[in-house]
mmCIF file of C-alpha atoms and ligand atoms in Angstrom:
data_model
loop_
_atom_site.group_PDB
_atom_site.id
_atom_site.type_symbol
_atom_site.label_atom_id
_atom_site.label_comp_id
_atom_site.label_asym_id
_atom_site.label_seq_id
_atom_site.Cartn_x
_atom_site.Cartn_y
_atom_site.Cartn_z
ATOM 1 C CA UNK N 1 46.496 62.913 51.337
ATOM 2 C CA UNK N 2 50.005 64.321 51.354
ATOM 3 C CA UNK N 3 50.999 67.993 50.996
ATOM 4 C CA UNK N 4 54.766 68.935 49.470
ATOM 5 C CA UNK N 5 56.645 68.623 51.948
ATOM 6 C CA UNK N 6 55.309 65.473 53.251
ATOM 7 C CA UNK N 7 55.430 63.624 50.056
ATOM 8 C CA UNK N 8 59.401 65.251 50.165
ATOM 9 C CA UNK N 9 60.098 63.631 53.787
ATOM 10 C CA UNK N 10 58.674 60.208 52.263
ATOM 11 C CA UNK N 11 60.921 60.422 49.276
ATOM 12 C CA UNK N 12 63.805 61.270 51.158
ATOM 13 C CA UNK N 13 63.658 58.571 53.777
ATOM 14 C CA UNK N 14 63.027 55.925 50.621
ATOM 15 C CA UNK N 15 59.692 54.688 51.897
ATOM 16 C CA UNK N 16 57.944 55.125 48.058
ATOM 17 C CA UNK N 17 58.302 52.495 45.652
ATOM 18 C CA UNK N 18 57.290 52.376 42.136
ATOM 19 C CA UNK N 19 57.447 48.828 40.403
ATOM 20 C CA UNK N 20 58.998 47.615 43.340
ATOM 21 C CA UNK N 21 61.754 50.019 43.303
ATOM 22 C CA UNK N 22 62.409 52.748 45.748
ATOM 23 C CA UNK N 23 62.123 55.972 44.402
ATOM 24 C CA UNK N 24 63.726 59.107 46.076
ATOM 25 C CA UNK N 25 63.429 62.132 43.378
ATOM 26 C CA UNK N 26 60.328 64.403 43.571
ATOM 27 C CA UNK N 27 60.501 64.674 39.465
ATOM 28 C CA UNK N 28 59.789 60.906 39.007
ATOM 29 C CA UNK N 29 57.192 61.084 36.303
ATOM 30 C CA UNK N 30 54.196 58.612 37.737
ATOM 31 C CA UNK N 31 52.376 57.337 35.150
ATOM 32 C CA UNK N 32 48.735 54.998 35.290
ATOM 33 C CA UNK N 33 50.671 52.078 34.384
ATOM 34 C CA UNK N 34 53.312 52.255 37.500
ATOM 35 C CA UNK N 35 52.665 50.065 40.840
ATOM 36 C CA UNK N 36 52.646 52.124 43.220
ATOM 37 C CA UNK N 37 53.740 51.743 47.393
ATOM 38 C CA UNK N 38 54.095 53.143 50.021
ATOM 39 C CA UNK N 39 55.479 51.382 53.219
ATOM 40 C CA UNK N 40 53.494 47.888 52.761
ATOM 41 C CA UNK N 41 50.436 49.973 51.687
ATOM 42 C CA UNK N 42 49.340 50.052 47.976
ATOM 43 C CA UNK N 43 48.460 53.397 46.254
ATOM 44 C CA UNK N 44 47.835 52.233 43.280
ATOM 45 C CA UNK N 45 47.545 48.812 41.488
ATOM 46 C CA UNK N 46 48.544 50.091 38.412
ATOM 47 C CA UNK N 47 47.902 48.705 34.925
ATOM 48 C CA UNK N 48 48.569 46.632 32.078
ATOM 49 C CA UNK N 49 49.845 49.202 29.092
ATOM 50 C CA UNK N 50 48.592 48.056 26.003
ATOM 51 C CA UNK N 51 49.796 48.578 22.206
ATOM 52 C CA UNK N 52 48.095 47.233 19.059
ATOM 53 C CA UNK N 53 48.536 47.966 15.272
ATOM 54 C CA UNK N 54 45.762 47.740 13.125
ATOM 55 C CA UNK N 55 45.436 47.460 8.992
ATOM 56 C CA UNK N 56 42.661 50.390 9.040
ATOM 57 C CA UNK N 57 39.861 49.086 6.200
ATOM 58 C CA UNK N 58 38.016 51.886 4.138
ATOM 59 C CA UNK N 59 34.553 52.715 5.738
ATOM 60 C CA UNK N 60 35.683 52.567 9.135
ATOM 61 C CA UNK N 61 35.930 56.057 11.185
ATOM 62 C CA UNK N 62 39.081 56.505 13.244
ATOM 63 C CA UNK N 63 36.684 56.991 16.066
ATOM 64 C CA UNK N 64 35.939 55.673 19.204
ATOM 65 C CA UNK N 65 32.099 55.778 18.857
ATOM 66 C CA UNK N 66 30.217 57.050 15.893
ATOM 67 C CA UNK N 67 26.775 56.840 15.068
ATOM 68 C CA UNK N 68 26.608 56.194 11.239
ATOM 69 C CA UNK N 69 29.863 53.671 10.549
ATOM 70 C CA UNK N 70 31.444 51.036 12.483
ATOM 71 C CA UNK N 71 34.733 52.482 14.470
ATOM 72 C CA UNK N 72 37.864 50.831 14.325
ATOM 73 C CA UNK N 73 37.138 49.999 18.071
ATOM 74 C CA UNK N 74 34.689 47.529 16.807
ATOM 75 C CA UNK N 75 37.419 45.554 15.293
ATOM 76 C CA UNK N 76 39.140 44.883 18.366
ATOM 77 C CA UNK N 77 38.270 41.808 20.081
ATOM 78 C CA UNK N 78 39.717 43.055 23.443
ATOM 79 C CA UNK N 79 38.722 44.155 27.159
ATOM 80 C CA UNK N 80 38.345 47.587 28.331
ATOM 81 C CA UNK N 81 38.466 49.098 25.192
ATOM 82 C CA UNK N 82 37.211 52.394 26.725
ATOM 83 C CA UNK N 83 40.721 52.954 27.828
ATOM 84 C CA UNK N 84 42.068 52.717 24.781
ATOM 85 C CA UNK N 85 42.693 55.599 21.869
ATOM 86 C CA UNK N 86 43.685 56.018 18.838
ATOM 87 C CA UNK N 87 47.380 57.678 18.129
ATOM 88 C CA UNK N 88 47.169 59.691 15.057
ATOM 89 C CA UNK N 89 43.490 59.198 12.955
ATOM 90 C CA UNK N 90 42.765 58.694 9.243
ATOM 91 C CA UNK N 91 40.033 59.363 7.130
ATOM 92 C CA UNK N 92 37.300 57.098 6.354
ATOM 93 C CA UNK N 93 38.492 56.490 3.148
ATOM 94 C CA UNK N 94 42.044 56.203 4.144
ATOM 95 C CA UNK N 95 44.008 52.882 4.530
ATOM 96 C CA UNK N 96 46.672 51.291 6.239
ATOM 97 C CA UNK N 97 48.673 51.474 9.818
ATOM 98 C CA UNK N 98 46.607 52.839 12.837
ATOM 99 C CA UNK N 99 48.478 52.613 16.372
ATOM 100 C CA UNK N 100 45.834 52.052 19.547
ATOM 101 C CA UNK N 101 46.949 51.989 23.016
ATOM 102 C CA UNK N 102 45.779 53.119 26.296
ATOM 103 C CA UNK N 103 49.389 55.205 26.740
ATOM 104 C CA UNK N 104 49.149 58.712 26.014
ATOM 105 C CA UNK N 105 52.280 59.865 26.583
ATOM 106 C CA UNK N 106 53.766 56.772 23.968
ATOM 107 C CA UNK N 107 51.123 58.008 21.212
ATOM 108 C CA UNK N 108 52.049 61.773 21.608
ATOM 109 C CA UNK N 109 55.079 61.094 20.907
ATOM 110 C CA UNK N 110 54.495 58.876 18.005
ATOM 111 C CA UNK N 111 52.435 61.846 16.578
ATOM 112 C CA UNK N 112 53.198 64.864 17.439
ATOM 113 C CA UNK N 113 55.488 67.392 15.466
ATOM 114 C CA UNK N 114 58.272 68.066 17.660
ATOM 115 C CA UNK N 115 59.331 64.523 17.467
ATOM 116 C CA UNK N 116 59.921 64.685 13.838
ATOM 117 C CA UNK N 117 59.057 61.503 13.199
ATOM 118 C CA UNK N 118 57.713 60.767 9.647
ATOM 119 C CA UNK N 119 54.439 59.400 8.226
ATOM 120 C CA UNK N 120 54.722 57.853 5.172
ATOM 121 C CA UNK N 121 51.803 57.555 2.818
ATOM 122 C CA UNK N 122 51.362 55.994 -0.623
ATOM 123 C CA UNK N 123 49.646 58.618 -2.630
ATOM 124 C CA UNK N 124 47.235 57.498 -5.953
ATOM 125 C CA UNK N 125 46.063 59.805 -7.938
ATOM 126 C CA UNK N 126 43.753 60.878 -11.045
ATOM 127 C CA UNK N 127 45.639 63.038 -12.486
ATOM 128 C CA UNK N 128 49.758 62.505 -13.257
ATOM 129 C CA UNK N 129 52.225 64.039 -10.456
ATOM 130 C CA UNK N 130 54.796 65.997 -11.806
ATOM 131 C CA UNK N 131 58.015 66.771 -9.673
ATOM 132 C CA UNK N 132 56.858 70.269 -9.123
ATOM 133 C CA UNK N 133 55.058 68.479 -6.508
ATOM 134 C CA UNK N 134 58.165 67.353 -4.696
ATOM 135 C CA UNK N 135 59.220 71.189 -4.972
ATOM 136 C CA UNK N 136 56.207 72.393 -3.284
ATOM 137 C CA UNK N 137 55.905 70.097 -0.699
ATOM 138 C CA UNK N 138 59.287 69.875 0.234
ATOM 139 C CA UNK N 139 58.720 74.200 0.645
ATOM 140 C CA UNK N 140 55.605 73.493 2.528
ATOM 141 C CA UNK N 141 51.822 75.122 1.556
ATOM 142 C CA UNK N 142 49.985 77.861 3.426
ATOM 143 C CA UNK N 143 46.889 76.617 4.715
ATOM 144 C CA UNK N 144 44.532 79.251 5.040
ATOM 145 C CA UNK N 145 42.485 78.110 7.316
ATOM 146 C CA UNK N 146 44.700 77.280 10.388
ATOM 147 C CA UNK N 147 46.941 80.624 9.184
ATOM 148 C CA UNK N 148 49.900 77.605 8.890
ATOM 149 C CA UNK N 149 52.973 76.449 6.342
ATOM 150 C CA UNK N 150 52.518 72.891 6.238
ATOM 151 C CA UNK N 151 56.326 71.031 7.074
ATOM 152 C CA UNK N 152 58.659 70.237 4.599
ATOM 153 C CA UNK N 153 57.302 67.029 3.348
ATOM 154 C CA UNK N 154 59.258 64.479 1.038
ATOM 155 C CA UNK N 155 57.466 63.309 -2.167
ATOM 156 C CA UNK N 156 58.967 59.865 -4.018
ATOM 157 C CA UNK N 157 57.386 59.825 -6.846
ATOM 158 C CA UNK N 158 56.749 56.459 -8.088
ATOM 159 C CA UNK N 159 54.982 56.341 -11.104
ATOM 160 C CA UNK N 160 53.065 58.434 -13.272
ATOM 161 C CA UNK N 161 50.202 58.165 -10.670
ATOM 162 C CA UNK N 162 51.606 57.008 -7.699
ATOM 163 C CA UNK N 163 53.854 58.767 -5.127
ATOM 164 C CA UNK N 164 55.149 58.280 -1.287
ATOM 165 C CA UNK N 165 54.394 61.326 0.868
ATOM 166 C CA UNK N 166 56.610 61.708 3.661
ATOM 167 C CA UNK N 167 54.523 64.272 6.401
ATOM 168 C CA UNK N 168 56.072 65.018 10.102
ATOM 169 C CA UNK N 169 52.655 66.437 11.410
ATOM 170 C CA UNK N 170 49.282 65.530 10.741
ATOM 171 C CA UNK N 171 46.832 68.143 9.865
ATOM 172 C CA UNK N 172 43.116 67.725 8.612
ATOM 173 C CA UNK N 173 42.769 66.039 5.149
ATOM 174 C CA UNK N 174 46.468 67.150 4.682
ATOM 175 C CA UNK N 175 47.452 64.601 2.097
ATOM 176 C CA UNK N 176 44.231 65.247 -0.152
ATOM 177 C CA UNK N 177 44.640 68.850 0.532
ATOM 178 C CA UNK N 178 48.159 69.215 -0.727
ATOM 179 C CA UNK N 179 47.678 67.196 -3.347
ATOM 180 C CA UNK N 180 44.689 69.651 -3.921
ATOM 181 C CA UNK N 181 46.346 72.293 -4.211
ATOM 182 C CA UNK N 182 47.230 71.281 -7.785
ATOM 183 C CA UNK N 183 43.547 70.303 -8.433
ATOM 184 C CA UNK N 184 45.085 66.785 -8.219
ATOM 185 C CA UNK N 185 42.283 64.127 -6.736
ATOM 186 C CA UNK N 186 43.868 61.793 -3.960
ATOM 187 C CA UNK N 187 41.736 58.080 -5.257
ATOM 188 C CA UNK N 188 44.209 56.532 -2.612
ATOM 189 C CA UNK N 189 45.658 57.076 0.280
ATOM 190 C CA UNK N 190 47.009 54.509 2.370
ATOM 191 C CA UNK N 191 49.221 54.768 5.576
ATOM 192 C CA UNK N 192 52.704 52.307 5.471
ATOM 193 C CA UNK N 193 54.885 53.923 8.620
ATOM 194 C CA UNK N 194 54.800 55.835 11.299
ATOM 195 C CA UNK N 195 58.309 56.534 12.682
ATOM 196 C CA UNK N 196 59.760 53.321 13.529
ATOM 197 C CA UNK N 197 56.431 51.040 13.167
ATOM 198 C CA UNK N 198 55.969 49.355 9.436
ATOM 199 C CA UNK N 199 52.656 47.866 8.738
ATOM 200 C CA UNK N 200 52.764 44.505 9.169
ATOM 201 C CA UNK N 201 52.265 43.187 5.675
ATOM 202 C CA UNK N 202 50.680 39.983 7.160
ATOM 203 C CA UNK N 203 47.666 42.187 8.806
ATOM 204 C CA UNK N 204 45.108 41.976 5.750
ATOM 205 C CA UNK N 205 42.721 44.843 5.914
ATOM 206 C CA UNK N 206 40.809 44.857 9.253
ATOM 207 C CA UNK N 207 43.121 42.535 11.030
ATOM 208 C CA UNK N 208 45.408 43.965 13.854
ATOM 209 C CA UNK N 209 48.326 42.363 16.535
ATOM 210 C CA UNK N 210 49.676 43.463 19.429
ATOM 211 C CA UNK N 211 52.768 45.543 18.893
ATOM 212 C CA UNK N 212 56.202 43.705 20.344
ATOM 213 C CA UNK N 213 58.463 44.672 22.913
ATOM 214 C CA UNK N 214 61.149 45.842 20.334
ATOM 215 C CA UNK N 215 58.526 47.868 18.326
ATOM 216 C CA UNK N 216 56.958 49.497 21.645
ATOM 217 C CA UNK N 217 60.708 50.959 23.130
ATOM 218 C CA UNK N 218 61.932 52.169 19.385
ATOM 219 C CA UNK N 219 59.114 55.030 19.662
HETATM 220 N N1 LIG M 1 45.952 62.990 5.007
HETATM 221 C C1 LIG M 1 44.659 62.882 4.595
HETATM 222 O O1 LIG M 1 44.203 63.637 3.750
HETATM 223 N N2 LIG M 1 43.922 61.903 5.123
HETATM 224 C C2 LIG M 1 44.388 61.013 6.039
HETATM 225 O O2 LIG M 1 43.658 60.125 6.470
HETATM 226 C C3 LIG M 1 45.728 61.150 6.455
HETATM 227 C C4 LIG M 1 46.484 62.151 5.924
#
């Protein structure tokens, strides 16, 4: 409805307001969450942005639909959940924290690489780990089929069977497939942080809460 310059003029003489504050610089990011007005005239309601941690169970598919298992969609008992995704999937086998919200720009950088932000995973295993692992990971592993060297990754080993795998990406299987590399079987996996966010150890498997204030503005 407004070209550049327009939208420029508005700013300038203060007339825009998002969350009921005037805003006068074109690079104000405007997100689907922010009330938008202009004069007394609303733009745009804006929305409620939502943040849940779930305990993933085994069996579910980090999906939103699927047409063979239940999702972990179908364990929330709230509205709209078309709006919502999921930040950062695990296998159906795979345990533990899963982050859903309807903000992509929070999730992104929950997940993605470039915030560095680690993923911690307790690791079982058939076979004993031996601290070559450690080496290795910590070196990172060619993956042939994305042409990639994994990120240095931080193994604690634990016990003779039992490790924590810190990763600062996510690729596909990447946990059973480093841990493949050494024709070691992942019989485990389960998911404890993700950057800032700790599972709730009162969320039994299944169960999920909305995440707090405090745990929302630390990612
Ligand atoms: N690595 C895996 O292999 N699976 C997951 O679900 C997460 C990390």
């Amino acid at each position: 409805r407004f070209n550049r310059a327009d939208a420029r003029l508005l700013l300038a003489a203060g007339r825009l307001r998002v969350d009921g504050a005037v805003v006068r610089d074109a690079r104000f990011e405007v997100r689907e969450f922010s009330r938008i007005e202009l004069d007394d005239e609303l733009l745009q309601a804006g929305k409620p942005a939502r943040y849940f941690m779930l305990n993933k169970p085994a069996g579910v598919v980090s999906a939103t639909e699927h047409a063979e298992h239940r999702t972990v969609l179908d364990l929330l008992d709230e509205p709209d959940k078309h709006e919502l995704h999921i930040g950062g999937r695990l296998d159906l086998t795979t345990t533990g924290l899963l982050v859903i919200t309807n903000d992509g720009l929070w999730s992104r950088r929950l997940t993605e690489p470039r915030s560095r932000l680690g993923k911690i995973y307790r690791v079982s295993t058939e076979k004993p780990i031996t601290p070559e692992y450690a080496e290795v990971f910590a070196r990172g592993l060619y993956f042939a089929y994305e042409n990639l060297t994994t990120l240095p990754a931080e193994l604690e080993i634990l016990g003779s069977h039992e490790a924590l795998l810190t990763l600062h990406e996510g690729r596909y299987h990447q946990v059973k497939r480093m841990f493949g590399h050494f024709q070691n079987k992942v019989i485990g996996l389960h998911r404890e942080r993700m950057g800032p966010l700790q599972l709730d150890p009162q969320l039994a498997p299944g169960q999920y809460r909305a995440l707090s204030a405090a745990e929302i503005a630390q990612v």
